[in-house]
CSV table of C-alpha atoms in Angstrom, one decimal:
chain,number,residue,atom,x,y,z
A,1,TYR,CA,61.7,146.4,90.2
A,2,VAL,CA,59.8,147.3,87.0
A,3,GLU,CA,60.2,143.8,85.6
A,4,ALA,CA,58.6,142.2,88.7
A,5,MET,CA,55.9,144.8,89.4
A,6,LEU,CA,54.8,146.2,86.0
A,7,LEU,CA,55.9,143.7,83.4
A,8,PRO,CA,53.4,140.9,84.2
A,9,ARG,CA,50.4,143.3,83.9
A,10,LEU,CA,51.9,144.8,80.8
A,11,LEU,CA,52.3,141.4,79.1
A,12,ARG,CA,48.6,140.5,79.9
A,13,ALA,CA,47.4,143.8,78.4
A,14,LEU,CA,49.6,143.4,75.3
A,15,ALA,CA,48.3,139.8,74.8
A,16,GLU,CA,44.8,141.2,74.6
A,17,GLN,CA,45.3,144.6,72.9
A,18,ALA,CA,48.5,144.3,70.8
A,19,PRO,CA,49.7,140.7,70.5
A,20,GLY,CA,52.3,141.6,67.8
A,21,ILE,CA,54.4,143.8,70.2
A,22,ASP,CA,57.6,142.3,71.5
A,23,ILE,CA,59.3,143.5,74.7
A,24,VAL,CA,63.0,143.4,75.5
A,25,THR,CA,64.0,144.7,78.9
A,26,ARG,CA,67.4,145.8,80.2
A,27,ARG,CA,68.3,146.6,83.8
A,28,GLU,CA,71.1,149.0,83.2
A,29,THR,CA,70.1,152.6,83.5
A,30,ARG,CA,73.5,154.3,83.8
A,31,TYR,CA,73.6,154.8,80.0
A,32,ALA,CA,69.9,154.9,79.4
A,33,GLY,CA,69.9,158.6,78.4
A,34,ASP,CA,72.4,158.1,75.7
A,35,GLN,CA,70.6,154.9,74.5
A,36,LEU,CA,67.3,156.9,74.3
A,37,GLU,CA,69.1,159.6,72.4
A,38,ASP,CA,70.6,157.3,69.8
A,39,GLY,CA,67.5,155.1,69.4
A,40,GLN,CA,68.9,151.9,71.0
A,41,ILE,CA,66.0,151.9,73.4
A,42,ASP,CA,62.5,153.3,73.2
A,43,LEU,CA,61.4,153.8,76.8
A,44,VAL,CA,62.9,153.8,80.2
A,45,ILE,CA,61.0,153.2,83.5
A,46,ALA,CA,63.2,154.0,86.5
A,47,PRO,CA,63.4,156.1,89.6
A,48,SER,CA,63.4,159.7,88.5
A,49,MET,CA,66.7,160.5,90.1
A,50,PHE,CA,68.5,158.2,87.7
A,51,LEU,CA,67.6,160.0,84.5
A,52,GLU,CA,67.5,163.8,84.6
A,53,ARG,CA,68.7,165.3,81.3
A,54,GLU,CA,67.8,167.7,78.5
A,55,GLY,CA,66.0,166.4,75.5
A,56,LEU,CA,64.0,163.7,77.3
A,57,HIS,CA,60.3,163.7,78.2
A,58,ARG,CA,59.2,162.4,81.5
A,59,GLN,CA,55.9,161.2,83.0
A,60,ARG,CA,55.7,160.4,86.7
A,61,LEU,CA,54.0,157.0,87.2
A,62,HIS,CA,53.9,156.8,91.0
A,63,ASP,CA,55.6,157.9,94.2
A,64,GLU,CA,57.3,155.4,96.4
A,65,ARG,CA,58.4,155.1,100.1
A,66,PHE,CA,60.8,152.7,101.7
A,67,ALA,CA,59.9,149.8,104.0
A,68,CYS,CA,61.8,146.9,105.6
A,69,VAL,CA,61.2,143.2,105.1
A,70,LEU,CA,62.3,140.4,107.4
A,71,ARG,CA,61.4,136.7,107.4
A,72,ARG,CA,58.2,135.8,109.2
A,73,ASP,CA,60.0,134.0,112.1
A,74,HIS,CA,62.9,136.4,112.4
A,75,PRO,CA,64.5,136.5,115.9
A,76,LEU,CA,63.3,140.1,116.3
A,77,GLY,CA,59.7,138.7,116.4
A,78,ASP,CA,57.2,141.4,117.1
A,79,GLY,CA,59.9,143.6,118.6
A,80,GLU,CA,60.2,147.2,117.5
A,81,LEU,CA,62.4,147.9,114.5
A,82,ASP,CA,63.8,151.3,115.7
A,83,LEU,CA,66.9,153.0,114.5
A,84,ASP,CA,69.3,151.2,116.9
A,85,THR,CA,67.9,147.8,116.0
A,86,PHE,CA,67.9,148.6,112.3
A,87,CYS,CA,71.6,149.5,112.5
A,88,ALA,CA,72.5,146.4,114.6
A,89,LEU,CA,70.9,143.9,112.2
A,90,GLY,CA,72.7,142.4,109.1
A,91,HIS,CA,71.3,143.8,105.9
A,92,ALA,CA,70.8,142.6,102.3
A,93,LEU,CA,71.2,145.3,99.6
A,94,ALA,CA,70.2,145.4,96.0
A,95,ALA,CA,72.9,147.4,94.1
A,96,PRO,CA,72.2,147.2,90.4
A,97,PHE,CA,75.3,149.4,89.8
A,98,GLU,CA,77.5,147.3,92.0
A,99,THR,CA,78.0,150.1,94.5
A,100,ARG,CA,79.0,149.3,98.1
A,101,GLY,CA,76.2,151.4,99.6
A,102,GLY,CA,73.0,153.2,98.7
A,103,VAL,CA,70.7,156.0,99.6
A,104,VAL,CA,70.0,154.5,103.0
A,105,ASP,CA,73.7,154.5,103.8
A,106,ASP,CA,74.0,158.1,102.7
A,107,PHE,CA,71.1,159.1,104.9
A,108,LEU,CA,72.4,157.1,107.9
A,109,ALA,CA,75.8,158.9,107.5
A,110,GLN,CA,74.0,162.2,107.9
A,111,LEU,CA,72.8,160.8,111.3
A,112,ASP,CA,76.3,159.7,112.1
A,113,ARG,CA,75.1,156.1,112.0
A,114,SER,CA,75.9,153.1,109.8
A,115,ARG,CA,74.7,149.6,109.1
A,116,ARG,CA,76.4,146.3,108.2
A,117,VAL,CA,75.6,145.2,104.7
A,118,VAL,CA,76.2,141.4,104.8
A,119,LEU,CA,75.0,140.7,101.3
A,120,THR,CA,75.1,142.9,98.2
A,121,VAL,CA,73.4,141.6,95.0
A,122,PRO,CA,72.5,143.2,91.7
A,123,SER,CA,68.7,142.4,91.9
A,124,PHE,CA,65.8,143.1,94.2
A,125,LEU,CA,64.5,139.6,93.3
A,126,VAL,CA,67.5,138.0,94.9
A,127,VAL,CA,67.2,140.2,98.0
A,128,GLY,CA,63.7,138.9,98.8
A,129,HIS,CA,64.7,135.3,98.6
A,130,ALA,CA,67.9,135.9,100.6
A,131,VAL,CA,65.8,137.6,103.4
A,132,ALA,CA,63.3,134.8,103.3
A,133,GLY,CA,66.0,132.3,104.2
A,134,SER,CA,68.2,134.3,106.6
A,135,ASP,CA,68.1,136.7,109.6
A,136,LEU,CA,68.9,139.6,107.3
A,137,VAL,CA,66.7,142.7,106.9
A,138,ALA,CA,66.3,144.5,103.6
A,139,THR,CA,65.1,148.0,102.8
A,140,LEU,CA,63.0,148.0,99.7
A,141,PRO,CA,60.5,150.3,97.9
A,142,ARG,CA,57.3,149.7,99.8
A,143,THR,CA,55.4,148.3,96.7
A,144,PHE,CA,58.2,145.7,96.3
A,145,GLY,CA,58.2,144.9,100.0
A,146,GLU,CA,54.4,144.2,99.8
A,147,HIS,CA,55.0,142.0,96.8
A,148,PHE,CA,57.6,139.9,98.7
A,149,ALA,CA,55.5,139.8,101.9
A,150,ALA,CA,52.7,138.2,99.9
A,151,ILE,CA,54.6,135.7,97.8
A,152,LEU,CA,57.5,134.8,100.2
A,153,GLY,CA,55.7,135.2,103.6
A,154,LEU,CA,57.9,138.0,104.8
A,155,GLN,CA,57.1,140.6,107.5
A,156,LEU,CA,56.7,144.1,106.1
A,157,ARG,CA,57.8,146.7,108.6
A,158,PRO,CA,57.6,150.5,108.5
A,159,PHE,CA,61.0,152.2,107.8
A,160,PRO,CA,62.4,153.1,111.3
A,161,PHE,CA,63.2,156.7,110.6
A,162,GLU,CA,61.9,159.5,108.3
A,163,MET,CA,63.7,159.3,104.9
A,164,PRO,CA,62.5,160.9,101.7
A,165,GLY,CA,60.9,158.6,99.1
A,166,PHE,CA,61.3,158.8,95.3
A,167,SER,CA,59.2,158.9,92.2
A,168,VAL,CA,59.2,156.3,89.4
A,169,SER,CA,58.8,157.8,86.0
A,170,GLN,CA,58.9,156.8,82.3
A,171,PHE,CA,61.3,158.6,80.0
A,172,TRP,CA,61.5,158.9,76.2
A,173,HIS,CA,63.3,160.9,73.6
A,174,GLU,CA,61.8,163.8,71.7
A,175,ARG,CA,61.9,161.7,68.4
A,176,ARG,CA,59.3,159.4,69.9
A,177,HIS,CA,57.1,162.0,71.5
A,178,ARG,CA,54.6,162.3,68.7
A,179,ASP,CA,54.7,158.6,67.6
A,180,PRO,CA,51.2,157.3,68.1
A,181,ALA,CA,52.2,153.7,68.9
A,182,HIS,CA,54.8,155.0,71.4
A,183,GLY,CA,52.2,157.3,72.9
A,184,TRP,CA,49.8,154.4,73.2
A,185,LEU,CA,52.4,152.3,75.1
A,186,ARG,CA,53.2,155.1,77.4
A,187,GLN,CA,49.5,155.6,78.2
A,188,LEU,CA,49.1,151.8,78.8
A,189,ASP,CA,52.1,151.8,81.2
A,190,PHE,CA,50.6,154.8,83.1
A,191,ALA,CA,47.2,153.1,83.4
A,192,LEU,CA,48.7,149.8,84.5
A,193,ASP,CA,51.0,151.3,87.0
A,194,ALA,CA,48.0,153.0,88.7
A,195,LYS,CA,46.4,149.6,89.3
């Protein structure tokens, strides 16, 4: 998510302002708190729910809502994507931690409903391409859904029921808090994410 949405803007800005900086990204956030603590990584950008712990600083970058994407010529056509239709369709799921479900499934369970996840992959990028070539629907952060709609010609649909969104934040350890170069990078991320 961050690699596709923020990284291209960050690389352009670094090429102009700080061409000597090298970036290495990792997708795994399960151990990010420990890796920030022991200095293996410098900064984490992730949904806030993944990294709440003592000793870390956090700056909210933006709030996100969910949306659905379908291929442009999906059999649903212009029909309404209501809760019943949503549950009846086959779904593609991005599960970076290799889980069998996600927050949507947890929320559906509260409504005593479920969906069939036909495809589970570790990356949002794969989900967009899978939806573009199939009759599957995917639930994505709205910003990512808009990105896929533009580059892959997908339909972007409102999420069919009210579900809480989430915040994307950047996290860093106390040891980096007063580092001027680190502070500059955090401020750059904040400014670029707002664009």
